[in-house]
Short mmCIF file of C-alpha atoms in Angstrom, two decimals:
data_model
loop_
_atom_site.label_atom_id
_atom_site.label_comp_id
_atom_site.label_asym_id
_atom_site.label_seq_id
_atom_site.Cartn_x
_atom_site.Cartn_y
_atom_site.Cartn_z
CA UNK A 1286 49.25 73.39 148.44
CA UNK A 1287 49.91 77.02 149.16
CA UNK A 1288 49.35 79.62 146.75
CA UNK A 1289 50.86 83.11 146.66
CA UNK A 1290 49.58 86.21 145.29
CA UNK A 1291 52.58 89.02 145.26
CA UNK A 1292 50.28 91.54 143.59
CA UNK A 1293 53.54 92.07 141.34
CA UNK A 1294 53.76 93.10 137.43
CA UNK A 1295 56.11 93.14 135.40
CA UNK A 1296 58.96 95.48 135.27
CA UNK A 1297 58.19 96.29 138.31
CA UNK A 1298 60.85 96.57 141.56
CA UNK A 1299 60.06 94.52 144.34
CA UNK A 1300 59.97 96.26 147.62
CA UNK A 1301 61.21 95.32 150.47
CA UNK A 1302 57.52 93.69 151.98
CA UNK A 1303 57.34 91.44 149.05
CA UNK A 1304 60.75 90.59 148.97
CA UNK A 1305 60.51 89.25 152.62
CA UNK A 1306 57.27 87.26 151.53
CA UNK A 1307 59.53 85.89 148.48
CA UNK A 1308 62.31 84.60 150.97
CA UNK A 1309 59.56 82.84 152.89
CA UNK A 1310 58.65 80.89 150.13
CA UNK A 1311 62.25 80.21 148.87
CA UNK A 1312 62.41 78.70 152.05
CA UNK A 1313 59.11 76.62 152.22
CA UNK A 1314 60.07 75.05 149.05
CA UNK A 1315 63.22 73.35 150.45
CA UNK A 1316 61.28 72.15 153.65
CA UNK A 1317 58.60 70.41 151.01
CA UNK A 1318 61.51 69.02 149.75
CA UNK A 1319 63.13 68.08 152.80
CA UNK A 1320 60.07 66.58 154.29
CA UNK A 1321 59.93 64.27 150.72
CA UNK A 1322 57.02 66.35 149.32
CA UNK A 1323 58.57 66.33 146.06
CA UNK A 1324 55.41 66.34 143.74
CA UNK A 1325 53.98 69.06 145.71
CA UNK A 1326 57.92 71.14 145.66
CA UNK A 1327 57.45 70.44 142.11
CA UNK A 1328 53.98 71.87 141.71
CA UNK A 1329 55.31 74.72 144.01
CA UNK A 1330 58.57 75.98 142.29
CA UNK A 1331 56.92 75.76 139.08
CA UNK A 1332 54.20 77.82 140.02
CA UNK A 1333 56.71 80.72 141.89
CA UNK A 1334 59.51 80.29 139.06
CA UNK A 1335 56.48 81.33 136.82
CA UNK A 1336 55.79 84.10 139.09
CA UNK A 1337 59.09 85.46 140.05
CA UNK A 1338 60.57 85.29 135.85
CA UNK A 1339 62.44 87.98 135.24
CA UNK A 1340 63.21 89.92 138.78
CA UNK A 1341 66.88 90.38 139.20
CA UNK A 1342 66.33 90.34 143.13
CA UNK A 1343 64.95 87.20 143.25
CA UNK A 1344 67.54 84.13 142.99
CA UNK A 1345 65.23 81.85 140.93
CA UNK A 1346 68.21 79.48 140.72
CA UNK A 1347 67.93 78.24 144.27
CA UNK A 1348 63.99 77.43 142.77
CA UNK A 1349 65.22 75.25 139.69
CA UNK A 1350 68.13 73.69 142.14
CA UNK A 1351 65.27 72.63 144.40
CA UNK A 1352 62.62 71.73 141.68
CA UNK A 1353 66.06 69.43 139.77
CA UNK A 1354 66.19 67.93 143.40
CA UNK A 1355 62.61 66.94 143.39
CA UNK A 1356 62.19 65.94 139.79
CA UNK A 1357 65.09 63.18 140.30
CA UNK A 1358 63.58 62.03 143.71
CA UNK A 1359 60.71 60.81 141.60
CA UNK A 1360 62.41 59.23 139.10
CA UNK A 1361 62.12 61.80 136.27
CA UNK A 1362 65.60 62.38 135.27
CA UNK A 1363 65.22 64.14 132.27
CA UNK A 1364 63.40 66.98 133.98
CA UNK A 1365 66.18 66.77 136.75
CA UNK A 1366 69.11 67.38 134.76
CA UNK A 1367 67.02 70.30 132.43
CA UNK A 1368 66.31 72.24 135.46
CA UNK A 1369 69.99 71.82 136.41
CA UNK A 1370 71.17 72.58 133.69
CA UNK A 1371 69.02 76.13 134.27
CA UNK A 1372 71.03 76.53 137.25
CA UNK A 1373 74.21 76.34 135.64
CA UNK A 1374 73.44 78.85 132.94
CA UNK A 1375 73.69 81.35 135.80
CA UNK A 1376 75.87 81.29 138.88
CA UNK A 1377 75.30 84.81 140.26
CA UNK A 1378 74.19 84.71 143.69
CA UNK A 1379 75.87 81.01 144.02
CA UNK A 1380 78.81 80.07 146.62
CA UNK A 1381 81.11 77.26 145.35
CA UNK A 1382 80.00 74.86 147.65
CA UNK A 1383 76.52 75.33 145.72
CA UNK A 1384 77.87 75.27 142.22
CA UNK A 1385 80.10 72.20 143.07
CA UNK A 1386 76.26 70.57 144.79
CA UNK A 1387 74.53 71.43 141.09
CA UNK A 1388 77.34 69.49 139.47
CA UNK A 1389 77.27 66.74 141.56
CA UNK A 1390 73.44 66.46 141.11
CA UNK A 1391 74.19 66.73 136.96
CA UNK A 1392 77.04 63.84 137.65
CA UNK A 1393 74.39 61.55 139.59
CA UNK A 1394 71.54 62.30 137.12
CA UNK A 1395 73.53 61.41 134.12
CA UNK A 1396 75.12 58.43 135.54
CA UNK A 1397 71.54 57.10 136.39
CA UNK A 1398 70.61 57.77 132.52
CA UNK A 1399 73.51 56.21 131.21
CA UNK A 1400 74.99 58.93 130.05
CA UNK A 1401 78.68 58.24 131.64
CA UNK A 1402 80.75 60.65 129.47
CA UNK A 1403 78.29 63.70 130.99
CA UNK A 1404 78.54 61.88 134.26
CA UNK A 1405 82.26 62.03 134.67
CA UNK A 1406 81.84 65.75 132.87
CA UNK A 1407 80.50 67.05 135.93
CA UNK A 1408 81.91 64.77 138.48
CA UNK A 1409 85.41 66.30 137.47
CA UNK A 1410 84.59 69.96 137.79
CA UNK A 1411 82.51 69.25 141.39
CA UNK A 1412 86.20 67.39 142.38
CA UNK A 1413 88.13 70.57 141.43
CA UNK A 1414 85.32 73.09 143.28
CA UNK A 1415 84.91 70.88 146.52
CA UNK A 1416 87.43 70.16 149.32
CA UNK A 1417 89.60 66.90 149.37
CA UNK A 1418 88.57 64.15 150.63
CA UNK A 1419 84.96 65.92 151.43
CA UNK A 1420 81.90 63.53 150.78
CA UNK A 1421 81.21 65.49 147.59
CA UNK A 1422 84.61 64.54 146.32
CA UNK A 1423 84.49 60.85 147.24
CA UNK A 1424 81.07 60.84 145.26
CA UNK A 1425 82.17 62.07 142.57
CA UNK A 1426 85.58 59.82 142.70
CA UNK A 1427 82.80 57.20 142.92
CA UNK A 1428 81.72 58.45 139.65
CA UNK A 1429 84.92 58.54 138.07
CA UNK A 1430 85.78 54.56 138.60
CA UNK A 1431 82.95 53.53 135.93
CA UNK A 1432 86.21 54.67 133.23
CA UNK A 1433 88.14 51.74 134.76
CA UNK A 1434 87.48 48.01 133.84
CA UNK A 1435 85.21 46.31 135.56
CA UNK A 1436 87.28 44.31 138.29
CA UNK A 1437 89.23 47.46 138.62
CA UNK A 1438 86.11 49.38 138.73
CA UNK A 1439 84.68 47.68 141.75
CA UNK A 1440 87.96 47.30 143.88
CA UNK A 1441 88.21 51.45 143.81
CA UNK A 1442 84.19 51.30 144.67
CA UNK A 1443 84.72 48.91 147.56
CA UNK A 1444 87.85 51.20 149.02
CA UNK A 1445 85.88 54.48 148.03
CA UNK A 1446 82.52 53.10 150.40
CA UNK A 1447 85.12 52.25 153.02
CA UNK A 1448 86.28 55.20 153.69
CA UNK A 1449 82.89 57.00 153.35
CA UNK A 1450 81.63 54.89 155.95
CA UNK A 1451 84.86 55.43 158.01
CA UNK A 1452 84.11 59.24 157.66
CA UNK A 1453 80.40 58.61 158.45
CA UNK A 1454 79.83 59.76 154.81
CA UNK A 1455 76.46 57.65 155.35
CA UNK A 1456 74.94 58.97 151.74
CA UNK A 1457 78.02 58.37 149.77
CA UNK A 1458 78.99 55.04 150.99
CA UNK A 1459 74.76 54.02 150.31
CA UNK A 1460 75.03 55.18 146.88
CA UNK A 1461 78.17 52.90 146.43
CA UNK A 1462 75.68 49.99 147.68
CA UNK A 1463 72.74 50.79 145.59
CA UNK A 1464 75.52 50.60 142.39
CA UNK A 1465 76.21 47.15 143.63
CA UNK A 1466 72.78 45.89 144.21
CA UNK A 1467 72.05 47.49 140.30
CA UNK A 1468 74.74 44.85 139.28
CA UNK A 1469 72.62 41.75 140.91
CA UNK A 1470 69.99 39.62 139.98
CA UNK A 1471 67.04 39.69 141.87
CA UNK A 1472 69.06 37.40 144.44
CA UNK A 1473 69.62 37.32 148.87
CA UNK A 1474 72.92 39.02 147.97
CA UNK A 1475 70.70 42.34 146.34
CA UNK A 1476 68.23 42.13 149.53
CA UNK A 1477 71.10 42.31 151.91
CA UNK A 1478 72.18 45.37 149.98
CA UNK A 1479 69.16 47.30 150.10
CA UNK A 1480 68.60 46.43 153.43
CA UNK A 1481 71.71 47.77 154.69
CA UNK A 1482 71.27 50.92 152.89
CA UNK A 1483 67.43 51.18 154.72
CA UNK A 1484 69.26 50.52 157.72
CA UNK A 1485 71.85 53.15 157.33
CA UNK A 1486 70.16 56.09 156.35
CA UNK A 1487 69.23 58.54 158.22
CA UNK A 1488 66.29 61.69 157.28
CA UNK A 1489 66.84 64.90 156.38
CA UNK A 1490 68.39 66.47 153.26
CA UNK A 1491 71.16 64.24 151.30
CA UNK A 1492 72.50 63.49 148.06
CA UNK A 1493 71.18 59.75 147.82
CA UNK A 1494 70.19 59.10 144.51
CA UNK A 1495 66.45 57.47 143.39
CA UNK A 1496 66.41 54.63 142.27
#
């Protein structure tokens, strides 16, 4: 693990050296993530976000985004949608396309929790801050058909993966799949799914929820 020493206090400005070593380690925290280091990008952005409190230069949002990110990859969802919730609180510094990512993360965390009404919450406001038809939108549309009955529920699923796949929305139309295979026994049928959804993913940063 890497450890930083700023030499900073508090109440003090951060000048432009330290600043520079602060965007380094922004950045190091999303490769841990993106290379699936998410204990140690836990460890990390706690340690910084303890470090970095209270300087108005610093955008210790992009640190709780990243440490929400990491939290739900291993399965601790409450701690996820806590340190999302922290992102929320303050948007300064955030483009849409970022705020509309933090309440798609909120919609998947809930919805993995059981907590559909919070789910669809958040699902509805990413819709209205993300372009239409984008993957981000057919997620959360994805989100949206657990209000309908069941039958209906899965004939808007089956059309929503469809057309994710069509659009090479890989992540989307695998979450779609792993919602399926949560709805099967421990049967060939659930096997098939989760193979298909090894076989279709692809590395690097995504959305796809833990299961």
């Amino acid at each position: 693990m890497l450890f930083i020493n700023l030499n900073i206090g508090l109440g003090v400005k951060l000048n432009n050296d330290t600043l520079r070593v602060v965007k380094v380690a922004l950045y190091y925290s999303r490769v841990l993530y993106n290379h699936s280091r998410y204990r140690d990008a836990i460890i990390f952005c706690e340690e910084l976000i303890t470090l970095l409190q209270g300087y108005e230069e610093v955008p210790i949002n992009s640190l709780y985004f990243v440490l929400s990110e990491s939290y739900r990859m291993v399965s601790d969802r409450e701690e996820a949608v806590l340190n999302m919730e922290k992102v929320l609180e303050d948007v300064k510094g955030l483009d849409t396309s970022e705020i509309a990512d933090a309440h798609l993360e909120l919609a998947l965390a809930y919805y993995k929790i059981g907590n559909f009404p919070k789910a669809q919450e958040h699902a509805k406001k990413a819709i209205v801050l993300s372009p239409k038809g984008s993957a981000l939108s057919l997620q959360c549309q994805a989100i949206l058909a657990s209000e309908l009955v069941d039958s209906e529920c899965k004939k808007k699923l089956y059309r929503i993966e469809k057309k994710a796949r069509r659009q090479k929305y890989t992540w989307v139309a695998n979450n779609i799949l792993l919602t399926f295979a949560d709805q099967e026994d421990l049967n060939e049928n659930k096997i098939k799914l989760y193979d298909k959804v090894i076989e279709t993913s692809s590395r690097g940063y995504n959305h796809i929820r833990a299961t």
